[in-house]
Every structure is written in structure tokens, then in C-alpha cells.
C-alpha positions as CSV (number, residue, x, y, z in Angstrom):
1,M,36.3,-39.5,35.8
2,D,32.9,-37.8,36.0
3,P,31.7,-38.2,39.6
4,R,28.2,-38.9,38.2
5,V,29.5,-42.4,37.3
6,A,29.0,-43.0,41.1
7,E,25.3,-43.8,40.3
8,F,26.4,-47.2,39.0
9,F,28.1,-48.1,42.2
10,G,25.0,-48.5,44.4
11,T,24.7,-51.0,47.2
12,G,23.4,-53.7,44.8
13,S,19.8,-53.2,45.9
14,G,18.2,-53.5,42.4
15,L,18.1,-49.8,41.4
16,M,16.2,-49.1,38.2
17,A,17.2,-46.5,35.6
18,G,15.7,-43.2,36.4
19,P,13.9,-40.9,33.9
20,Q,16.8,-38.5,33.9
21,G,18.6,-40.3,31.1
22,L,19.2,-38.5,27.8
23,N,16.2,-39.3,25.6
24,S,14.2,-42.3,26.2
25,G,15.7,-44.3,23.4
26,S,13.7,-46.4,21.0
27,G,13.2,-50.1,21.2
28,N,14.9,-50.5,17.9
29,G,18.2,-48.9,19.0
30,L,20.1,-46.4,16.9
31,S,20.3,-46.6,13.1
32,L,23.7,-46.9,11.6
33,M,23.5,-43.4,10.3
34,S,22.8,-42.0,13.8
35,I,25.9,-43.6,15.0
36,K,27.9,-42.1,12.1
37,S,26.6,-38.6,12.9
38,Y,27.2,-39.0,16.6
39,A,30.9,-40.0,16.0
40,K,31.4,-37.1,13.6
41,N,30.0,-34.5,16.0
42,N,32.1,-35.8,18.9
43,K,35.3,-36.3,16.9
44,K,36.0,-39.5,18.9
45,V,36.3,-42.0,16.1
46,K,38.9,-42.3,13.3
47,N,38.7,-44.5,10.2
48,R,35.1,-45.5,10.9
49,A,33.5,-48.1,8.6
50,T,29.9,-46.8,8.9
51,R,27.6,-48.2,6.2
52,N,24.7,-46.7,4.4
53,T,22.5,-49.7,4.1
54,K,19.6,-48.1,2.1
55,P,20.0,-47.5,-1.6
56,S,20.3,-43.8,-2.4
57,N,20.8,-41.7,-5.5
58,N,23.5,-39.7,-3.7
59,P,27.0,-41.4,-3.9
60,P,27.5,-43.0,-0.4
61,Y,31.0,-42.7,1.1
62,L,33.2,-44.6,3.6
63,P,36.0,-42.7,5.4
64,P,39.1,-42.5,3.2
65,E,41.4,-45.5,3.4
66,A,44.0,-45.3,6.2
67,E,47.6,-46.4,5.5
68,E,47.7,-48.1,8.9
69,G,45.2,-50.6,10.2
70,N,43.8,-53.8,8.8
71,I,41.2,-52.4,6.4
72,E,41.9,-52.3,2.7
73,Y,39.8,-50.7,-0.1
74,K,40.0,-52.2,-3.6
75,L,37.9,-50.9,-6.6
76,K,38.5,-54.2,-8.5
77,L,41.0,-57.0,-8.8
78,V,40.4,-58.3,-12.4
79,N,43.2,-60.1,-14.1
80,P,46.2,-58.4,-12.5
81,T,49.6,-58.7,-14.1
82,Q,52.2,-60.9,-12.3
83,Y,54.0,-57.8,-11.0
84,R,50.8,-56.3,-9.8
85,F,49.7,-59.6,-8.2
86,E,53.0,-59.8,-6.2
87,H,52.5,-56.2,-5.0
88,L,48.9,-57.1,-3.9
89,V,50.2,-60.1,-2.0
90,T,52.8,-57.9,-0.2
91,Q,50.0,-55.5,0.7
92,M,47.8,-58.3,2.1
93,K,50.7,-59.4,4.3
94,W,51.0,-55.9,5.7
95,R,47.2,-55.6,6.4
96,L,47.3,-59.1,8.1
97,Q,50.2,-58.0,10.2
98,E,48.4,-54.8,11.3
99,G,45.4,-56.9,12.3
100,R,47.5,-59.6,14.0
101,G,46.3,-62.2,11.6
102,E,43.0,-60.6,10.4
103,A,42.2,-58.1,7.6
104,V,39.0,-56.8,6.0
105,Y,38.9,-56.0,2.3
106,Q,36.2,-53.7,0.9
107,I,35.8,-54.7,-2.8
108,G,34.2,-52.1,-5.1
109,V,35.4,-49.1,-3.1
110,E,37.8,-46.4,-4.2
111,D,40.7,-45.3,-2.0
112,N,38.9,-42.0,-1.1
113,G,35.9,-44.1,0.3
114,L,33.5,-43.7,-2.7
115,L,31.2,-46.8,-2.9
116,V,31.4,-47.4,-6.7
117,G,30.3,-51.1,-6.8
118,L,31.1,-53.8,-9.4
119,S,29.0,-55.8,-11.8
120,E,28.4,-59.5,-11.0
121,E,31.1,-60.6,-13.5
122,D,33.8,-58.2,-12.2
123,M,32.9,-59.1,-8.6
124,R,33.4,-62.8,-9.3
125,A,36.7,-62.1,-10.9
126,S,37.9,-59.8,-8.1
127,L,37.0,-62.4,-5.4
128,K,38.8,-65.1,-7.4
129,T,41.9,-62.9,-7.4
130,L,41.5,-62.2,-3.7
131,R,41.3,-66.0,-3.1
132,R,44.5,-66.5,-5.0
133,M,46.2,-63.8,-3.0
134,A,45.0,-65.4,0.3
135,E,46.3,-68.9,-0.8
136,K,49.7,-67.3,-1.5
137,V,50.0,-66.0,2.1
138,G,48.4,-69.1,3.6
139,A,45.1,-67.5,4.6
140,D,41.4,-68.1,4.0
141,I,38.7,-65.6,2.9
142,T,35.1,-65.4,4.0
143,V,32.6,-63.0,2.4
144,I,31.0,-61.3,5.4
145,R,28.3,-59.4,3.4
146,E,27.3,-58.0,0.0
147,R,25.3,-54.9,-0.6
148,E,23.9,-53.3,-3.8
149,V,24.7,-49.6,-4.6
150,D,21.9,-47.9,-6.4
151,Y,23.0,-45.3,-9.0
152,D,19.9,-45.5,-11.2
153,L,21.8,-47.7,-13.5
154,D,20.4,-50.7,-15.5
155,I,23.2,-53.0,-14.3
156,P,23.1,-53.6,-10.5
157,R,26.4,-52.9,-8.8
158,K,27.6,-54.6,-5.6
159,I,30.0,-54.0,-2.8
160,S,31.6,-57.0,-1.0
161,E,33.1,-57.0,2.5
162,V,35.6,-59.9,2.9
163,L,37.3,-61.2,6.0
164,V,40.9,-62.5,5.4
165,R,42.2,-64.6,8.3
166,K,45.6,-66.2,8.7
167,V,47.3,-67.9,11.6
168,P,50.4,-65.8,12.2
169,D,53.7,-67.7,11.9
170,D,54.9,-66.7,15.4
171,Q,51.8,-67.5,17.4
172,Q,49.3,-70.3,17.6
173,F,46.2,-68.3,17.4
174,L,44.7,-64.8,18.0
175,D,43.4,-64.8,21.5
176,L,40.8,-62.3,22.9
177,R,39.7,-62.4,26.5
178,V,36.0,-61.6,27.4
179,A,35.0,-61.0,31.0
180,V,31.4,-62.1,31.6
181,L,29.5,-59.9,34.1
182,G,25.9,-59.6,35.3
183,N,23.6,-60.1,38.3
184,V,23.1,-63.5,39.9
185,D,20.7,-65.8,38.0
186,S,21.0,-63.8,34.8
187,G,22.2,-66.8,32.8
188,K,25.9,-66.1,32.4
189,S,27.2,-69.6,33.0
190,T,24.4,-71.2,31.0
191,L,25.1,-68.9,28.0
192,L,28.9,-69.8,28.2
193,G,27.9,-73.5,28.4
194,V,25.8,-73.3,25.3
195,L,28.6,-71.3,23.4
196,T,31.4,-73.6,24.4
197,Q,29.7,-77.0,24.4
198,G,27.6,-76.5,21.3
199,E,24.4,-77.8,22.8
200,L,21.3,-75.7,23.9
201,D,20.2,-75.7,27.5
202,N,17.2,-77.7,28.7
203,G,15.8,-74.8,30.7
204,R,17.0,-76.2,34.0
205,G,20.7,-75.4,33.9
206,R,22.2,-78.5,32.3
207,A,24.5,-76.4,30.0
208,R,26.2,-74.7,32.9
209,L,27.2,-77.9,34.9
210,N,30.5,-78.3,33.0
211,L,31.6,-74.8,34.0
212,F,31.3,-75.1,37.8
213,R,34.5,-75.9,39.8
214,H,33.0,-76.7,43.2
215,L,30.3,-78.9,44.6
216,H,28.5,-76.0,46.3
217,E,28.3,-74.2,42.9
218,I,26.5,-77.2,41.4
219,Q,24.2,-77.4,44.4
220,S,23.3,-73.7,44.4
221,G,23.6,-73.1,40.7
222,R,25.7,-69.9,41.5
223,T,29.3,-69.2,40.4
224,S,31.5,-68.2,43.3
225,S,35.0,-68.6,41.6
226,I,36.6,-67.5,38.4
227,S,36.5,-70.1,35.6
228,F,37.8,-70.0,32.0
229,E,36.1,-71.4,29.0
230,I,37.2,-71.3,25.3
231,M,35.5,-71.1,22.0
232,G,37.4,-70.9,18.7
233,F,36.9,-69.9,15.1
234,N,38.8,-71.5,12.2
235,S,40.2,-69.5,9.3
236,K,36.9,-69.9,7.4
237,G,34.9,-68.4,10.3
238,E,33.3,-71.6,11.5
239,V,32.8,-72.2,15.2
240,V,35.2,-74.7,16.9
241,N,34.1,-75.8,20.4
242,Y,33.7,-78.9,22.5
243,S,31.0,-80.4,20.4
244,E,31.8,-83.6,18.5
245,S,33.9,-84.6,21.6
246,R,36.8,-82.3,20.9
247,T,39.4,-81.7,23.5
248,A,40.9,-78.4,24.4
249,E,44.1,-79.3,22.5
250,E,42.1,-80.1,19.4
251,I,40.2,-76.8,19.6
252,C,43.6,-74.9,19.9
253,E,45.0,-76.8,16.9
254,S,42.2,-76.1,14.6
255,A,41.3,-72.5,15.7
256,S,42.8,-69.4,14.1
257,K,41.0,-67.2,16.6
258,M,40.3,-68.0,20.2
259,I,37.7,-66.4,22.5
260,T,38.6,-67.0,26.2
261,F,35.6,-66.3,28.4
262,I,36.3,-65.3,32.1
263,D,33.2,-66.4,33.9
264,L,32.8,-64.1,37.0
265,A,30.5,-64.3,40.0
266,G,27.2,-62.4,40.0
267,H,26.3,-62.5,43.6
268,H,27.2,-59.4,45.7
269,K,28.8,-61.7,48.3
270,Y,31.5,-62.6,45.8
271,L,32.1,-59.0,44.5
272,K,35.8,-59.1,45.5
273,T,36.3,-62.1,43.2
274,T,34.6,-60.3,40.4
275,I,36.8,-57.2,40.8
276,F,39.9,-59.4,41.0
277,G,38.9,-61.0,37.7
278,L,38.4,-57.6,36.0
279,T,41.6,-56.0,37.3
280,S,44.0,-59.0,37.2
281,Y,43.1,-60.8,34.0
282,C,43.2,-57.7,31.7
283,P,40.1,-58.6,29.6
284,D,39.9,-57.1,26.1
285,F,36.1,-56.8,26.4
286,A,33.3,-57.3,28.9
287,M,30.0,-59.0,28.2
288,L,27.2,-57.8,30.6
289,V,24.4,-60.4,30.7
290,V,20.9,-59.1,31.7
291,S,17.9,-61.3,32.3
292,A,15.0,-60.2,30.1
293,N,12.4,-61.1,32.8
294,T,14.1,-59.4,35.8
295,G,15.6,-56.4,33.9
296,I,18.3,-54.3,35.6
297,A,18.5,-55.7,39.1
298,G,21.0,-56.5,41.8
299,T,24.6,-56.0,40.8
300,T,23.9,-55.2,37.2
301,R,24.5,-51.4,37.5
302,E,27.5,-52.0,39.8
303,H,29.1,-54.4,37.3
304,L,28.5,-51.9,34.5
305,G,30.1,-49.2,36.6
306,L,33.1,-51.4,37.3
307,A,33.8,-52.1,33.6
308,M,33.4,-48.3,32.9
309,A,35.8,-47.4,35.7
310,L,38.4,-49.8,34.5
311,K,37.8,-48.6,30.9
312,V,36.9,-52.1,29.6
313,P,34.8,-51.9,26.4
314,I,31.4,-53.4,27.2
315,F,28.5,-55.0,25.2
316,I,25.2,-56.3,26.5
317,V,23.4,-59.6,26.1
318,V,19.7,-59.7,27.1
319,S,19.1,-63.4,27.9
320,K,16.1,-65.6,28.7
321,V,13.9,-64.0,25.9
322,D,12.1,-67.3,25.6
323,L,10.5,-66.7,29.0
324,C,9.1,-63.2,28.1
325,T,6.6,-61.5,25.9
326,K,7.8,-59.1,23.3
327,S,6.7,-56.1,25.3
328,T,8.8,-57.3,28.3
329,I,11.9,-57.6,26.2
330,E,11.3,-54.1,24.7
331,R,10.9,-52.7,28.2
332,T,14.2,-54.2,29.4
333,V,16.0,-52.9,26.3
334,K,14.6,-49.4,26.9
335,Q,15.8,-49.5,30.5
336,L,19.3,-50.4,29.3
337,E,19.2,-47.6,26.7
338,R,18.2,-45.1,29.3
339,I,21.1,-46.1,31.6
340,L,23.6,-46.2,28.8
341,K,22.7,-42.6,27.7
342,Q,22.9,-41.2,31.2
343,P,25.5,-38.5,32.0
344,G,28.6,-40.2,33.3
345,C,28.0,-43.1,31.0
346,N,27.4,-41.5,27.6
347,K,27.2,-44.7,25.6
348,V,25.5,-45.1,22.2
349,P,23.3,-48.3,22.4
350,M,23.0,-50.3,19.2
351,L,20.4,-53.1,19.0
352,V,21.6,-56.0,16.9
353,A,18.7,-57.6,15.0
354,T,20.3,-59.0,11.9
355,A,23.7,-60.6,10.8
356,D,24.4,-57.3,9.0
357,D,24.0,-55.4,12.3
358,A,26.3,-57.9,14.0
359,V,29.1,-57.3,11.5
360,T,28.7,-53.5,11.8
361,A,28.5,-53.7,15.6
362,A,31.7,-55.6,15.8
363,Q,33.6,-53.1,13.6
364,Q,32.1,-50.0,15.3
365,F,32.6,-51.5,18.8
366,A,36.3,-52.0,18.3
367,L,36.8,-48.5,16.8
368,S,34.8,-46.5,19.3
369,P,34.5,-47.1,23.1
370,S,31.1,-45.3,23.1
371,I,29.3,-47.8,20.9
372,T,27.5,-50.5,23.0
373,P,25.9,-53.3,21.0
374,I,22.8,-55.0,22.6
375,F,21.9,-58.6,21.8
376,T,18.6,-60.3,22.7
377,L,18.9,-64.1,22.7
378,S,17.8,-67.4,24.4
379,S,20.1,-70.2,25.5
380,V,17.1,-72.6,25.5
381,S,15.5,-71.9,22.1
382,G,18.8,-70.7,20.5
383,E,17.0,-67.5,19.2
384,N,19.6,-65.0,17.9
385,L,22.5,-67.0,19.3
386,H,24.1,-67.0,15.8
387,L,24.3,-63.2,15.9
388,L,26.5,-63.3,18.9
389,K,28.8,-65.9,17.2
390,V,29.0,-63.6,14.1
391,F,30.0,-60.8,16.4
392,F,32.7,-62.8,18.1
393,N,34.0,-64.0,14.7
394,I,34.4,-60.5,13.3
395,I,35.5,-58.5,16.3
396,P,39.2,-57.5,15.9
397,P,41.8,-57.2,18.6
398,L,42.1,-53.8,20.4
399,S,45.9,-53.6,20.2
400,N,47.7,-53.4,16.9
401,S,51.0,-55.1,15.9
402,K,53.1,-52.1,16.7
403,E,51.9,-51.9,20.3
404,Q,52.4,-55.6,20.7
405,E,56.0,-55.3,19.4
406,E,56.8,-52.5,21.8
407,L,55.5,-54.6,24.8
408,M,57.5,-57.7,23.6
409,Q,60.8,-55.7,23.5
410,Q,60.5,-54.8,27.2
411,L,61.8,-57.0,30.0
412,T,59.8,-60.0,31.1
413,E,57.0,-59.4,33.7
414,F,54.5,-62.1,34.5
415,Q,51.6,-61.4,37.0
416,V,50.8,-64.3,39.3
417,D,47.0,-64.8,39.6
418,E,46.5,-68.4,40.5
419,I,48.7,-71.0,42.3
420,Y,48.3,-74.8,42.1
421,T,50.1,-78.0,43.0
422,V,49.8,-80.6,40.2
423,P,50.8,-84.3,40.9
424,E,54.1,-85.3,39.1
425,V,54.5,-81.7,37.9
426,G,54.9,-79.7,41.1
427,T,54.1,-76.1,41.7
428,V,52.2,-74.3,38.8
429,V,51.3,-70.6,38.6
430,G,48.6,-69.1,36.3
431,G,48.5,-65.5,35.1
432,T,49.2,-63.0,32.4
433,L,52.5,-62.0,30.8
434,Y,52.3,-58.2,31.0
435,S,55.5,-57.5,29.0
436,G,58.4,-59.2,27.3
437,I,58.8,-62.8,26.2
438,C,58.9,-65.9,28.4
439,R,60.5,-69.2,27.2
440,E,60.8,-72.7,28.6
441,G,63.8,-73.1,30.8
442,E,64.2,-69.4,31.4
443,G,65.4,-68.2,34.8
444,L,63.2,-65.5,36.5
445,V,62.8,-64.0,40.0
446,V,59.5,-63.9,41.9
447,G,58.4,-61.6,44.6
448,P,58.1,-59.5,46.6
449,T,58.2,-61.7,49.7
450,D,57.0,-60.5,53.1
451,D,60.4,-59.0,53.8
452,G,60.6,-57.4,50.3
453,N,63.0,-59.8,48.6
454,F,62.8,-61.7,45.3
455,L,63.5,-65.4,44.9
456,E,65.1,-67.1,41.9
457,L,63.2,-69.8,40.0
458,K,63.2,-71.6,36.7
459,V,60.2,-72.0,34.2
460,C,60.1,-75.7,33.5
461,S,57.2,-75.7,31.0
462,I,54.4,-73.5,29.7
463,Q,50.7,-74.2,28.8
464,R,48.2,-72.0,27.0
465,N,44.6,-73.0,27.0
466,R,45.6,-76.5,28.2
467,S,48.0,-77.0,25.3
468,A,51.8,-77.1,25.5
469,C,53.6,-73.9,24.4
470,R,57.3,-73.1,24.2
471,V,57.2,-69.3,24.0
472,L,54.8,-66.9,25.7
473,R,54.4,-63.4,24.4
474,A,53.2,-60.1,26.0
475,G,49.5,-60.0,26.6
476,Q,49.0,-63.8,26.6
477,A,47.6,-65.7,29.6
478,A,49.2,-69.1,30.5
479,T,50.2,-71.4,33.3
480,L,53.9,-72.0,34.1
481,A,55.2,-75.1,35.8
482,L,57.9,-74.3,38.4
483,G,59.0,-77.8,39.3
484,N,59.8,-78.3,43.0
485,F,59.7,-74.6,43.9
486,D,58.1,-74.3,47.4
487,R,54.4,-73.3,46.9
488,S,54.2,-71.8,50.4
489,L,56.6,-69.0,49.3
490,L,54.1,-67.9,46.6
491,R,50.9,-65.8,46.8
492,K,48.5,-64.1,44.5
493,G,49.7,-60.6,43.6
494,M,53.3,-61.5,43.1
495,V,55.2,-60.9,39.9
496,M,57.8,-63.0,38.1
497,V,60.3,-60.7,36.4
498,S,63.6,-60.8,34.5
499,P,66.6,-60.8,36.8
500,E,67.9,-57.7,34.9
501,M,64.8,-55.7,36.1
502,N,65.0,-53.7,39.3
503,P,61.4,-53.7,40.3
504,T,60.1,-51.0,42.6
505,I,58.3,-52.4,45.7
506,C,56.7,-50.3,48.4
507,W,54.7,-50.3,51.6
508,M,53.3,-46.9,50.9
509,F,52.1,-45.2,47.7
510,E,50.1,-42.1,46.7
511,A,47.1,-42.2,44.4
512,E,44.8,-39.6,42.8
513,I,41.3,-40.9,43.6
514,V,37.6,-40.1,43.2
515,L,35.4,-41.3,46.1
516,L,32.4,-42.7,44.3
517,F,30.2,-43.5,47.3
518,H,30.6,-43.4,51.1
519,A,27.9,-43.0,53.8
520,K,29.9,-40.5,55.8
521,T,33.5,-39.1,55.3
522,V,36.9,-40.8,54.7
523,R,39.6,-39.6,57.2
524,K,43.1,-40.6,58.2
525,G,43.2,-44.2,59.5
526,F,40.3,-45.5,57.3
527,Q,40.9,-49.0,56.1
528,V,40.0,-50.1,52.5
529,T,40.7,-53.1,50.3
530,V,42.8,-51.9,47.4
531,H,42.8,-53.5,43.9
532,V,45.7,-52.6,41.5
533,G,46.1,-55.1,38.7
534,N,46.6,-58.5,40.4
535,V,47.4,-56.9,43.8
536,R,44.5,-57.2,46.3
537,Q,45.3,-56.1,49.9
538,T,44.0,-54.1,52.8
539,A,45.5,-50.6,53.1
540,I,45.2,-47.8,55.6
541,V,44.7,-44.1,54.6
542,E,47.8,-42.5,56.0
543,C,47.0,-38.9,54.9
544,L,44.8,-36.8,52.6
545,H,46.8,-34.1,50.9
546,G,45.3,-30.7,51.4
547,K,42.1,-32.1,53.1
548,D,41.1,-33.4,56.5
549,E,38.2,-35.5,55.1
550,L,36.8,-36.8,51.8
551,R,33.1,-37.0,50.9
552,T,31.2,-38.7,48.1
553,G,32.1,-37.3,44.6
554,E,35.2,-35.5,45.8
555,K,38.7,-35.9,44.4
556,A,42.0,-36.0,46.4
557,V,45.6,-37.3,46.5
558,V,45.6,-39.9,49.2
559,C,48.6,-41.8,50.7
560,F,47.9,-45.5,51.3
561,K,49.9,-48.0,53.4
562,F,49.6,-51.8,53.0
563,I,49.1,-53.6,56.3
564,K,50.4,-57.2,55.4
565,H,53.3,-57.1,53.0
566,P,54.9,-54.8,50.4
567,E,53.7,-54.9,46.8
568,Y,55.1,-54.3,43.3
569,L,53.2,-51.4,41.8
570,K,53.6,-49.2,38.7
571,I,53.0,-45.4,38.4
572,G,49.9,-44.8,36.4
573,A,48.2,-48.2,37.2
574,K,44.4,-48.1,37.6
575,L,43.3,-48.4,41.2
576,L,40.0,-49.4,42.7
577,F,39.2,-49.6,46.4
578,R,36.2,-50.7,48.4
579,E,35.0,-51.3,52.0
580,G,31.4,-52.4,52.4
581,V,29.4,-49.9,50.4
582,T,32.3,-47.5,50.1
583,K,33.8,-47.4,46.6
584,G,36.4,-45.3,44.8
585,I,38.6,-45.3,41.7
586,G,41.8,-43.6,40.6
587,H,45.4,-44.2,39.6
588,V,48.8,-44.6,41.3
589,A,50.5,-41.2,41.3
590,S,53.8,-41.9,43.1
591,L,55.6,-44.7,45.1
592,H,57.6,-44.7,48.3
593,P,60.2,-47.3,47.4
594,L,61.2,-49.7,50.2
595,F,64.9,-50.3,49.4
596,M,67.2,-52.0,46.8
597,N,65.9,-55.5,46.2
598,Q,67.9,-58.6,46.9
599,Y,67.7,-61.9,45.0
600,N,67.9,-65.1,47.0
């Protein structure tokens, strides 16, 4: 990674964006055509769905239709024959499978991407056929937006963009995880309370009370632990949350798509908790919340740097706009744009002002890691809150069905992130299934213990989003009940794997790292806290290959040794280490295996 990303890992002292950013950026963000040209020049984006929103006499184009993916172009669907209809239904099933239950149809567009458009009558007939196709596969359709194409013709021609959503047969709902980052008092928990409870805040923090887990959090108003909140969308794109006295089970039953928010701590004192949430829970996206009245302060830059270091796609929400003048909001947005355009960050900010922008932002954001949507909203007045909901409704999953299938065919590996004792249930562990499939009643082994062994156990029951579940698939987060298994034998950072797997555990490992920030030099014997996935433990620098010391911005291959107990690691896993203001990133390059594991 570019060492210049080190700027984002300051000491949390409220650094402001300097004037050295690329261009100052306009308060209105980039136009959609700017984004298109940017992507074309950098050759980073394939199959982009960039729109030309202004009528033009020149024929506007989309990229040619791709055989893979969940986007389908159709010129028109008027009165198809029975044979043609069956073929179209099969095609829709394929697109839904590619999008893991979601597909986008562009009606009035040729396969080569030419925006032809349809008359009002043909468009009505085409949408009617599309609705029949969706009914056949058990899906619902929602017209996301319609646009006119101007060819200097007497009859106006329209393009329709339609979202087709189906609950896949083999899973309850499509689940996306969003990590919520931002400085303390930026309004993270309040925003989540408003989104998940369906009621606006009163300006004094009422909306966030249901999210807090501890008494001291309620008293101080500051999150210190990781909490999870859910918001769903049904097949018609309508929000399903805790309003109307719904329970978590009812939300899961009626939702086709679920957004799981991981509410992380903003205060610098709880930074280790925030890093653990980002590395362990494998979020699909990160939402950085910035207060409009304070701007970029405290841990904001540090959280942005963390998300970039771990390569988590990030979008930004500017909150508390009801407290500020328009000029203050614009100043905060310009600050963000300057930071995002800086070398080492190289993002393309896109200000979302309309529902059309929100749809485009969701599609561009999923296709290109460089696009960064910026929302300005209020949790008190509700201003622009609907744009964020549109964005969450449209945003597709990052992994396609093929990647999911490959992960599911591997042996079972479940990362243990949380451990509980539940009355009349026994020991319960929470975490994420990294690979394979886990079923009720399945026998697994958990470890490594302090002496490097693995212990046998049985999965008694499974719950996802507080609802019972019989089968857990790769990439899904859940809690597993282990019956009367001794809780004292478990700790965070362990893995539960299939008995057929021979996991490699180690005391020592080598990593290729970049030292992002350190006041002096790193030498042999320096102690740091290492984060690798769900592993968090203090390690000692045993040696620096080819160097005696390491300074800020330098790269090296370093040998680390854990000081408490051996851990299960994988070659290539992302690594992040810290000690006070010292921070660095890298990946695991090689392992020094302990010995052949034994199952007890």
C-alpha cells in the first residue's frame, strides 16, 4: 500500500484536511459523466452502468451487456410467444442466481448498450410481461426509475430500470453487513436507532437508547462495545424494521434483503474494539458518519484509514445537518472531498442529492471501489433519510454466486468472536462462518487451546438474527449453541473447524508489513498488539529480515511471536498492528507450524 496512507493514521488529535489534496472539489460533488470518464481513463471498472441523465441528440450508450452478472438489457418484451416466454423466465432465473436473489433489468436498451427507448404503450406492455416472468419465478419487481431519451422525435421514448428481487430457495434472505464508523458524538448510534426503529430522534438521543448494551453507555451516551442492529427490505423494496412493534423474528420472516449494522465505538479509548469489529466480522461495506457541525475531527481520519487499509468499501454520511447553516454543510463536504482526493486515498466523491443519484451511487459503488457516495441527512428532521434507504435497498452484494459456491464446497471453518452463557441453553458462541456449511447436530473441533490442541464439540442449534436456522452457509454470521460445553475452555480468536481439516497453528509467523506511523524506530523485542481476522493478541518482534530497524513509511518482512498462546492463521490474511500511536499494516507471508494437532 502507498505509505502516504499513513496520513490517515494520526494520533486522533482532530487533524483537518490540508490544501495538498487533488483539486478542491465542488460542493455539488462529481457529475455522473465525470465518474464515467474517470473510470474509463483508469480502466478500473468493468460493466459500468453509468447514465447520461440529460437529454442529448447524440445516441447515449451503456456498456455492452455482460453474460455474467445480474444486469440484463431488453429492448422490449411485447407479447412474446410461449416458447420465448419460457426462455425469458430461464434467463431471469440465471440473472437472479448471479445476483444472489436480485437482478436489474434495463428496458428499452439494446444488447450493445444503445439507449433506444420505448413508447408509453410498448413500455406498459413490456413491464406487464416482466411482471408475469417475475410471478413465474416467485419474485417481485419494482421500477427504480424512468428516463426519457431525446432523439428529436415527436413521440417521447422512455428507458425503465427495474429491480427484480426473489428470496432464494436455499437461504432465508440476502444479508449485507455494514460497519458503522466515525468520531465520538458524530451521531452513529442515533442514526442506526432511527433506521432500525422507524422513529425520528428528539434531538436529545432518545433514538439511540435501544442500541446500548451497558448502563455506562446510557449514562455517557457513548458506545464502548460492538452491537448489532437489523433493517430489512421486502421483495417490493419497502422498509421492514422494528416499527409497528415487530420482533426480530417477524423482520426476518418478511424481509428478502437484510442489512446488519455493526455499531462500533467512536472514542479513541475503545480503538481496539473498533479494529476488532472491522477485522473479525468481515463487513461488506463501511459507513463513516461525520457530524456536519464539527467536521473532520477526532478519530474520523483514523477510521477512514482503517477501512482503506482493510480494503472495506466505504461511503460517508454527514449527519446533524439540522443544526447547521447551508454554508457549514458545504464546508464539511468540501473538507471530505479534499481528503478523499488526496494521494494515498484516490477516491472519487459523489454527492447524493436526489433519489436518482442514490440509485446510481449504489450501482457505481458496488462496481468500483474508488467511488465514494456522500449523503447529507438529519436524524431529527428526517431530511434526506429516504435517500440512504434507497441506497441500502438497491446496493447489491459484493460476492457473486460462483464465489459463494466455491466457499461452500470447502471444509467448515467458523470464527469465534463472542462467547455467552445463556440460561437453559448453555454455552453459546457468536461469529462468522468463513467457509463450508454448518448444520444442526454437526460435530466440530474447536481450538487452538493454550497447549495447541483442538477439542471436540457438537453444534446443538443455530440462530441467525435472533431466528432459528438449521443450516449456516459460508459468509453468514450466526450464534451456535454448544450445550454443556465448558465455557472456560473457549476464548475469542478460536476457530471451530471440520474434524477432517488439519489446521496450521503457530507461535511464530512472518508478515510483510508497512510501518504507517511510529515516533522513533521499531527494533527486535518491540511489542505490538496484532489483529488478524478474529485473532487479537500481543506479539513480540523477533527479527527484521535484512534490516536492524524500521522507520515510518518503510516496508519489511518481520517475524512476530505471540506471547500468550498459539493461534490459527492463514497465509495471505490481512494484518494490522498497533501500540499506542504506532500503527502498521500488511499480510501474513509464512507460518512456523507448531506440530501435528491432537483432538481431545
